[in-house]
Structure formats: structure tokens, C-alpha cells
PDB file of C-alpha atoms and ligand atoms in Angstrom:
ATOM      1  CA  MET E   1     -20.254  73.938  42.953  1.00 56.00           C
ATOM      2  CA  THR E   2     -17.715  71.372  43.899  1.00 92.00           C
ATOM      3  CA  ARG E   3     -14.985  71.476  46.488  1.00 96.00           C
ATOM      4  CA  LEU E   4     -12.738  68.469  46.532  1.00 97.00           C
ATOM      5  CA  LEU E   5      -9.442  67.282  47.936  1.00 98.00           C
ATOM      6  CA  ILE E   6      -7.166  64.692  46.412  1.00 98.00           C
ATOM      7  CA  ILE E   7      -4.727  62.941  48.731  1.00 98.00           C
ATOM      8  CA  GLY E   8      -2.141  60.297  47.983  1.00 96.00           C
ATOM      9  CA  PRO E   9       1.495  59.476  48.645  1.00 95.00           C
ATOM     10  CA  PRO E  10       4.220  61.085  46.544  1.00 92.00           C
ATOM     11  CA  GLY E  11       4.227  59.267  43.210  1.00 89.00           C
ATOM     12  CA  SER E  12       0.605  58.167  43.468  1.00 92.00           C
ATOM     13  CA  GLY E  13      -0.246  60.199  40.386  1.00 92.00           C
ATOM     14  CA  LYS E  14      -2.434  62.628  42.260  1.00 94.00           C
ATOM     15  CA  GLY E  15      -1.088  65.633  40.310  1.00 95.00           C
ATOM     16  CA  THR E  16      -1.960  63.977  36.990  1.00 95.00           C
ATOM     17  CA  GLN E  17      -5.395  62.931  38.189  1.00 97.00           C
ATOM     18  CA  ALA E  18      -6.013  66.368  39.708  1.00 97.00           C
ATOM     19  CA  GLN E  19      -5.474  67.985  36.296  1.00 96.00           C
ATOM     20  CA  ARG E  20      -7.776  65.523  34.553  1.00 97.00           C
ATOM     21  CA  LEU E  21     -10.524  65.565  37.156  1.00 96.00           C
ATOM     22  CA  SER E  22     -10.605  69.326  37.438  1.00 96.00           C
ATOM     23  CA  ALA E  23     -10.977  69.568  33.653  1.00 95.00           C
ATOM     24  CA  HIS E  24     -13.855  67.053  33.707  1.00 94.00           C
ATOM     25  CA  LEU E  25     -15.564  68.771  36.602  1.00 94.00           C
ATOM     26  CA  GLU E  26     -14.772  72.300  35.402  1.00 94.00           C
ATOM     27  CA  ILE E  27     -13.231  73.354  38.669  1.00 96.00           C
ATOM     28  CA  VAL E  28      -9.874  74.975  39.373  1.00 97.00           C
ATOM     29  CA  PRO E  29      -6.983  72.721  40.396  1.00 97.00           C
ATOM     30  CA  VAL E  30      -4.903  74.126  43.254  1.00 98.00           C
ATOM     31  CA  SER E  31      -1.656  72.233  43.851  1.00 98.00           C
ATOM     32  CA  THR E  32       0.453  73.385  46.790  1.00 98.00           C
ATOM     33  CA  GLY E  33       3.480  71.574  45.316  1.00 96.00           C
ATOM     34  CA  ASP E  34       3.079  73.499  42.024  1.00 96.00           C
ATOM     35  CA  ILE E  35       2.660  76.817  43.816  1.00 97.00           C
ATOM     36  CA  PHE E  36       5.793  76.162  45.871  1.00 97.00           C
ATOM     37  CA  ARG E  37       7.751  75.139  42.760  1.00 96.00           C
ATOM     38  CA  MET E  38       6.614  78.305  40.977  1.00 96.00           C
ATOM     39  CA  ASN E  39       7.808  80.382  43.922  1.00 96.00           C
ATOM     40  CA  VAL E  40      11.152  78.583  43.849  1.00 96.00           C
ATOM     41  CA  LEU E  41      11.548  79.344  40.131  1.00 96.00           C
ATOM     42  CA  GLU E  42      10.630  82.974  40.623  1.00 96.00           C
ATOM     43  CA  GLN E  43      12.937  83.191  43.647  1.00 95.00           C
ATOM     44  CA  THR E  44      10.340  84.798  45.863  1.00 95.00           C
ATOM     45  CA  VAL E  45      10.907  85.029  49.620  1.00 95.00           C
ATOM     46  CA  LEU E  46       8.456  82.152  50.102  1.00 95.00           C
ATOM     47  CA  GLY E  47      10.219  80.139  47.393  1.00 95.00           C
ATOM     48  CA  THR E  48      13.625  80.538  48.992  1.00 96.00           C
ATOM     49  CA  GLU E  49      12.276  79.372  52.348  1.00 96.00           C
ATOM     50  CA  ALA E  50      10.228  76.530  50.856  1.00 96.00           C
ATOM     51  CA  GLN E  51      13.084  75.169  48.767  1.00 95.00           C
ATOM     52  CA  ARG E  52      15.205  74.315  51.806  1.00 95.00           C
ATOM     53  CA  HIS E  53      12.455  72.002  53.028  1.00 96.00           C
ATOM     54  CA  MET E  54      11.420  70.618  49.655  1.00 94.00           C
ATOM     55  CA  ASP E  55      14.934  69.618  48.615  1.00 92.00           C
ATOM     56  CA  ASN E  56      15.267  67.526  51.796  1.00 91.00           C
ATOM     57  CA  GLY E  57      11.861  65.962  51.270  1.00 91.00           C
ATOM     58  CA  ASP E  58      10.529  67.750  54.337  1.00 96.00           C
ATOM     59  CA  LEU E  59       7.191  69.449  54.549  1.00 97.00           C
ATOM     60  CA  VAL E  60       7.163  73.215  54.296  1.00 98.00           C
ATOM     61  CA  PRO E  61       6.164  74.536  57.762  1.00 98.00           C
ATOM     62  CA  ASP E  62       2.428  74.654  58.374  1.00 98.00           C
ATOM     63  CA  HIS E  63       2.162  78.400  58.924  1.00 97.00           C
ATOM     64  CA  LEU E  64       3.767  79.193  55.552  1.00 97.00           C
ATOM     65  CA  THR E  65       1.681  76.602  53.757  1.00 98.00           C
ATOM     66  CA  ASN E  66      -1.553  77.655  55.438  1.00 98.00           C
ATOM     67  CA  ASP E  67      -0.968  81.346  54.681  1.00 96.00           C
ATOM     68  CA  MET E  68      -0.279  80.532  51.059  1.00 96.00           C
ATOM     69  CA  VAL E  69      -3.447  78.434  50.709  1.00 97.00           C
ATOM     70  CA  ARG E  70      -5.518  81.074  52.516  1.00 96.00           C
ATOM     71  CA  GLN E  71      -4.412  83.656  49.963  1.00 96.00           C
ATOM     72  CA  ARG E  72      -5.005  81.312  47.052  1.00 97.00           C
ATOM     73  CA  LEU E  73      -8.506  80.361  48.178  1.00 96.00           C
ATOM     74  CA  ALA E  74      -9.407  84.039  48.559  1.00 95.00           C
ATOM     75  CA  MET E  75      -9.004  84.554  44.802  1.00 96.00           C
ATOM     76  CA  PRO E  76     -12.181  84.888  42.741  1.00 95.00           C
ATOM     77  CA  ASP E  77     -11.469  82.026  40.306  1.00 95.00           C
ATOM     78  CA  VAL E  78     -12.072  79.383  42.990  1.00 95.00           C
ATOM     79  CA  GLU E  79     -15.462  80.735  44.031  1.00 92.00           C
ATOM     80  CA  ASP E  80     -17.199  78.164  41.857  1.00 90.00           C
ATOM     81  CA  GLY E  81     -15.197  75.232  43.100  1.00 95.00           C
ATOM     82  CA  PHE E  82     -11.693  73.831  43.441  1.00 97.00           C
ATOM     83  CA  LEU E  83      -9.732  70.646  43.644  1.00 98.00           C
ATOM     84  CA  LEU E  84      -6.996  70.928  46.241  1.00 98.00           C
ATOM     85  CA  ASP E  85      -4.024  68.694  45.455  1.00 98.00           C
ATOM     86  CA  GLY E  86      -1.381  68.147  48.138  1.00 97.00           C
ATOM     87  CA  TYR E  87      -3.155  69.999  50.922  1.00 98.00           C
ATOM     88  CA  PRO E  88      -3.915  69.406  53.767  1.00 98.00           C
ATOM     89  CA  ARG E  89      -1.064  67.066  54.639  1.00 98.00           C
ATOM     90  CA  THR E  90      -1.045  67.489  58.440  1.00 98.00           C
ATOM     91  CA  LEU E  91      -3.792  67.675  61.053  1.00 98.00           C
ATOM     92  CA  ALA E  92      -2.817  71.292  61.722  1.00 98.00           C
ATOM     93  CA  GLN E  93      -3.486  71.999  58.040  1.00 98.00           C
ATOM     94  CA  VAL E  94      -6.873  70.252  58.279  1.00 98.00           C
ATOM     95  CA  GLU E  95      -7.773  72.583  61.111  1.00 98.00           C
ATOM     96  CA  ALA E  96      -6.573  75.632  59.188  1.00 98.00           C
ATOM     97  CA  LEU E  97      -8.604  74.600  56.133  1.00 98.00           C
ATOM     98  CA  ASP E  98     -11.666  74.036  58.328  1.00 98.00           C
ATOM     99  CA  GLY E  99     -11.285  77.630  59.512  1.00 97.00           C
ATOM    100  CA  MET E 100     -10.878  79.033  55.985  1.00 97.00           C
ATOM    101  CA  LEU E 101     -13.975  77.234  54.739  1.00 96.00           C
ATOM    102  CA  ALA E 102     -16.079  78.008  57.807  1.00 96.00           C
ATOM    103  CA  SER E 103     -15.302  81.708  57.566  1.00 93.00           C
ATOM    104  CA  SER E 104     -16.871  81.717  54.085  1.00 90.00           C
ATOM    105  CA  GLY E 105     -19.704  79.383  55.069  1.00 92.00           C
ATOM    106  CA  LEU E 106     -18.351  76.624  52.816  1.00 93.00           C
ATOM    107  CA  ARG E 107     -17.635  72.944  53.265  1.00 94.00           C
ATOM    108  CA  LEU E 108     -15.932  70.144  51.358  1.00 97.00           C
ATOM    109  CA  ASP E 109     -17.972  67.831  49.172  1.00 95.00           C
ATOM    110  CA  ALA E 110     -15.595  64.887  49.048  1.00 96.00           C
ATOM    111  CA  VAL E 111     -12.037  63.758  49.688  1.00 97.00           C
ATOM    112  CA  LEU E 112     -10.407  61.383  47.209  1.00 97.00           C
ATOM    113  CA  GLU E 113      -7.605  59.132  48.307  1.00 97.00           C
ATOM    114  CA  LEU E 114      -5.415  57.529  45.640  1.00 97.00           C
ATOM    115  CA  SER E 115      -4.041  54.332  47.057  1.00 96.00           C
ATOM    116  CA  VAL E 116      -0.711  52.955  45.804  1.00 95.00           C
ATOM    117  CA  SER E 117       1.783  50.703  47.603  1.00 93.00           C
ATOM    118  CA  ASP E 118       5.084  52.087  48.880  1.00 92.00           C
ATOM    119  CA  GLU E 119       7.098  49.886  46.533  1.00 90.00           C
ATOM    120  CA  GLN E 120       5.128  51.009  43.510  1.00 92.00           C
ATOM    121  CA  VAL E 121       5.585  54.622  44.512  1.00 90.00           C
ATOM    122  CA  VAL E 122       9.360  54.284  44.871  1.00 88.00           C
ATOM    123  CA  GLN E 123       9.608  52.627  41.441  1.00 88.00           C
ATOM    124  CA  ARG E 124       7.579  55.358  39.779  1.00 87.00           C
ATOM    125  CA  LEU E 125       9.452  58.196  41.414  1.00 86.00           C
ATOM    126  CA  LEU E 126      12.837  56.750  40.569  1.00 85.00           C
ATOM    127  CA  ALA E 127      11.701  56.468  36.954  1.00 86.00           C
ATOM    128  CA  ARG E 128      11.116  60.241  36.792  1.00 77.00           C
ATOM    129  CA  ALA E 129      14.139  60.994  38.973  1.00 68.00           C
ATOM    130  CA  ASP E 130      15.804  63.379  36.550  1.00 66.00           C
ATOM    131  CA  ASP E 131      12.919  65.803  36.469  1.00 69.00           C
ATOM    132  CA  ARG E 132      12.836  66.946  40.067  1.00 70.00           C
ATOM    133  CA  SER E 133      15.522  67.758  42.611  1.00 70.00           C
ATOM    134  CA  ASP E 134      13.545  65.959  45.369  1.00 75.00           C
ATOM    135  CA  ASP E 135      13.308  62.630  43.506  1.00 73.00           C
ATOM    136  CA  ASN E 136      16.347  60.606  44.643  1.00 81.00           C
ATOM    137  CA  GLU E 137      15.829  57.393  46.593  1.00 84.00           C
ATOM    138  CA  GLU E 138      16.766  58.676  50.034  1.00 87.00           C
ATOM    139  CA  VAL E 139      14.582  61.771  49.731  1.00 88.00           C
ATOM    140  CA  ILE E 140      11.742  59.701  48.242  1.00 88.00           C
ATOM    141  CA  ARG E 141      11.809  57.292  51.217  1.00 90.00           C
ATOM    142  CA  HIS E 142      11.813  60.244  53.581  1.00 92.00           C
ATOM    143  CA  ARG E 143       8.789  61.807  51.828  1.00 92.00           C
ATOM    144  CA  LEU E 144       6.994  58.467  52.079  1.00 94.00           C
ATOM    145  CA  ASP E 145       7.815  58.163  55.781  1.00 95.00           C
ATOM    146  CA  LEU E 146       6.415  61.640  56.354  1.00 95.00           C
ATOM    147  CA  TYR E 147       3.299  60.674  54.434  1.00 96.00           C
ATOM    148  CA  HIS E 148       2.732  57.767  56.813  1.00 96.00           C
ATOM    149  CA  GLU E 149       3.639  59.804  59.887  1.00 96.00           C
ATOM    150  CA  GLN E 150       1.579  62.888  59.118  1.00 97.00           C
ATOM    151  CA  THR E 151      -0.841  62.403  56.266  1.00 97.00           C
ATOM    152  CA  ASN E 152      -2.340  59.030  57.221  1.00 97.00           C
ATOM    153  CA  ALA E 153      -3.943  60.858  60.128  1.00 98.00           C
ATOM    154  CA  VAL E 154      -5.465  63.338  57.688  1.00 98.00           C
ATOM    155  CA  VAL E 155      -6.949  60.473  55.670  1.00 98.00           C
ATOM    156  CA  SER E 156      -8.388  58.908  58.846  1.00 98.00           C
ATOM    157  CA  GLU E 157      -9.863  62.223  59.917  1.00 98.00           C
ATOM    158  CA  TYR E 158     -11.765  62.637  56.645  1.00 98.00           C
ATOM    159  CA  ALA E 159     -12.843  58.982  56.795  1.00 97.00           C
ATOM    160  CA  GLU E 160     -14.352  59.666  60.216  1.00 98.00           C
ATOM    161  CA  ARG E 161     -16.179  62.652  58.791  1.00 97.00           C
ATOM    162  CA  GLY E 162     -17.671  60.387  56.121  1.00 95.00           C
ATOM    163  CA  LEU E 163     -16.041  62.344  53.289  1.00 96.00           C
ATOM    164  CA  LEU E 164     -13.451  59.823  52.122  1.00 96.00           C
ATOM    165  CA  THR E 165     -13.542  57.899  48.855  1.00 96.00           C
ATOM    166  CA  THR E 166     -10.563  55.626  48.186  1.00 96.00           C
ATOM    167  CA  VAL E 167      -9.583  54.762  44.616  1.00 96.00           C
ATOM    168  CA  ASP E 168      -7.021  52.168  43.523  1.00 95.00           C
ATOM    169  CA  GLY E 169      -4.209  54.175  41.941  1.00 95.00           C
ATOM    170  CA  LEU E 170      -2.628  51.261  40.099  1.00 93.00           C
ATOM    171  CA  GLY E 171      -3.149  50.953  36.346  1.00 93.00           C
ATOM    172  CA  PRO E 172      -3.385  53.092  33.207  1.00 94.00           C
ATOM    173  CA  VAL E 173      -3.954  56.823  33.776  1.00 95.00           C
ATOM    174  CA  ASN E 174      -7.268  56.807  31.872  1.00 96.00           C
ATOM    175  CA  ASP E 175      -8.632  53.907  33.900  1.00 96.00           C
ATOM    176  CA  ILE E 176      -7.845  55.681  37.140  1.00 96.00           C
ATOM    177  CA  THR E 177      -9.616  58.834  35.977  1.00 96.00           C
ATOM    178  CA  ASP E 178     -12.665  56.715  35.013  1.00 95.00           C
ATOM    179  CA  ARG E 179     -12.565  54.923  38.347  1.00 94.00           C
ATOM    180  CA  THR E 180     -12.395  58.207  40.192  1.00 94.00           C
ATOM    181  CA  MET E 181     -15.251  59.764  38.224  1.00 93.00           C
ATOM    182  CA  THR E 182     -17.361  56.669  38.907  1.00 93.00           C
ATOM    183  CA  ALA E 183     -16.508  56.808  42.599  1.00 91.00           C
ATOM    184  CA  LEU E 184     -17.428  60.490  42.709  1.00 91.00           C
ATOM    185  CA  ALA E 185     -20.702  59.817  40.938  1.00 89.00           C
ATOM    186  CA  MET E 186     -21.599  57.567  43.842  1.00 85.00           C
ATOM    187  CA  THR E 187     -21.051  60.394  46.303  1.00 84.00           C
ATOM    188  CA  SER E 188     -23.474  63.300  46.399  1.00 62.00           C
ATOM    189  CA  ILE E 189     -21.289  65.652  44.399  1.00 53.00           C
ATOM    190  CA  ALA E 190     -22.125  64.353  40.943  1.00 47.00           C
ATOM    191  CA  SER E 191     -25.837  64.673  41.555  1.00 46.00           C
ATOM    192  CA  THR E 192     -25.433  68.372  42.347  1.00 49.00           C
ATOM    193  CA  ARG E 193     -24.003  69.108  38.901  1.00 47.00           C
TER     194      ARG E 193
HETATM  195  P1  ADP L   1       4.716  64.886  46.229  1.00 72.77           P
HETATM  196  O1  ADP L   1       3.307  64.469  46.476  1.00 72.77           O
HETATM  197  O2  ADP L   1       5.423  64.031  45.247  1.00 72.77           O
HETATM  198  O3  ADP L   1       5.491  65.123  47.490  1.00 72.77           O
HETATM  199  P2  ADP L   1       3.995  67.664  45.706  1.00 72.77           P
HETATM  200  O4  ADP L   1       4.185  68.402  44.430  1.00 72.77           O
HETATM  201  O5  ADP L   1       2.615  67.520  46.221  1.00 72.77           O
HETATM  202  O6  ADP L   1       4.680  66.262  45.445  1.00 72.77           O
HETATM  203  O7  ADP L   1       4.881  68.349  46.862  1.00 72.77           O
HETATM  204  C1  ADP L   1       6.252  68.593  46.704  1.00 72.77           C
HETATM  205  C2  ADP L   1       6.837  69.193  47.975  1.00 72.77           C
HETATM  206  O8  ADP L   1       6.208  70.453  48.246  1.00 72.77           O
HETATM  207  C3  ADP L   1       6.620  68.370  49.248  1.00 72.77           C
HETATM  208  O9  ADP L   1       7.582  67.363  49.418  1.00 72.77           O
HETATM  209  C4  ADP L   1       6.709  69.463  50.326  1.00 72.77           C
HETATM  210  O10 ADP L   1       8.050  69.822  50.571  1.00 72.77           O
HETATM  211  C5  ADP L   1       6.037  70.642  49.643  1.00 72.77           C
HETATM  212  N1  ADP L   1       4.580  70.655  49.951  1.00 72.77           N
HETATM  213  C6  ADP L   1       3.563  70.485  49.074  1.00 72.77           C
HETATM  214  N2  ADP L   1       2.372  70.554  49.699  1.00 72.77           N
HETATM  215  C7  ADP L   1       2.637  70.760  51.013  1.00 72.77           C
HETATM  216  C8  ADP L   1       1.838  70.885  52.187  1.00 72.77           C
HETATM  217  N3  ADP L   1       0.506  70.821  52.133  1.00 72.77           N
HETATM  218  N4  ADP L   1       2.476  71.082  53.372  1.00 72.77           N
HETATM  219  C9  ADP L   1       3.793  71.167  53.442  1.00 72.77           C
HETATM  220  N5  ADP L   1       4.618  71.033  52.387  1.00 72.77           N
HETATM  221  C10 ADP L   1       4.054  70.832  51.178  1.00 72.77           C
END
């Protein structure tokens, strides 16, 4: 059983790596960004509320995000493991996740950080700018600022807990997956499979 987080700035490729890693590890990927986007498409109440924040590059408020993740992690398909992509992004979300896991007697096995420079991230996001309504330069810079303001503290928290593994996110997609799998093999999780 494997419970992992993947954290990285917008444009770090964490969504791509999350898909690949979860397939390799046979665990369910759970992306808060994807769940929000699905709600936006389906015009649910949550989607309508989330979209206002997403389009400005702001974070969706913690209580909405936490409730959504709590419901998702209560579903049976994640009982045998999950890879959370894009959550937690704030210290309040870390605390909420701690509570969710503790109430089921579970804990995280590892936290992966994909590291990519700000300039690289802006270049990559501008290159895909037509695909997403939150990918113009001003919104991208704002999302990056928020990452530094809020999510760096999340990374530090998991580093203090001894759970953090940082992987260089620069290079071909396959290489990064290999690098990440190698890094994970050096943590305890690979030996439990
Ligand atoms: P990116 O990493 O490029 O920002 P995501 O798909 O992870 O892409 O997230 C897209 C948007 O969804 C975010 O900018 C934010 O508005 C919202 N979102 C995703 N995850 C969270 C979260 N954990 N807390 C708050 N908002 C979130």
C-alpha cells in the first residue's frame, strides 16, 4: 500500500508525472486541479465557486478544497493507495489531511517535490497557453507567487517530517519518471511492494 504526494509549482509537470507514477505503482491518482476542472465543466455548485478563483490564479478556499478531498479519499478505490497531486498546497490543508489520515489510522509514505525554476515554469506554461483559461502570463506569475507564499511552507513541513524527496524536474518526461522511481526506491516505499 502506498500513499504519496507530489508537489511542484504550476508547470513543473507534476500532473504528467502523477499519471505515469501512479500507473507504475498501481495506485490511484487524485488531482485536485482535475477534480475542480471537472466540476467546472459539469457546472456543479462547487465548480461555479471554484472557477472564480481558478480563473484569477487564486487558490480555491481551504474549506471547499478540504471537503472535496475528504469525500474523495473516503471512496473505496483509494483504499489500496493513492497519489495526491496538487494537494495540500497550504499549511491549513496539511493539517486537514493529517486529520483525514489519522482518523483512518493511515499515514503518508513519501512526498515528492518536483523542482523547476520559475523562468522555466513560465516558459512552459506560456507554451501551452491556449489550452487553459488560467495560463496567461499575469495569472501564471500570480500562481507562482502563491506557490512561493503558501506552498513552500508545505514543502518545508514535510522536509521536517523526513518525508520529502526532491527530484529535478528539468529534462525529458521519461527521464524524470525514471529519476522519480529511483528516488522512491531509495525511500522505504519501494521495499514494501
Ligand atoms: P497548477 O499546478 O498548474 O496550478 P492544478 O491543476 O494543480 O494546476 O490547479 C489548477 C487550479 O486549481 C489552481 O490554480 C487552484 O485554483 C485550484 N486548485 C488545485 N488544487 C488546489 C488546492 N489544493 N487548494 C486550492 N486550490 C487548488
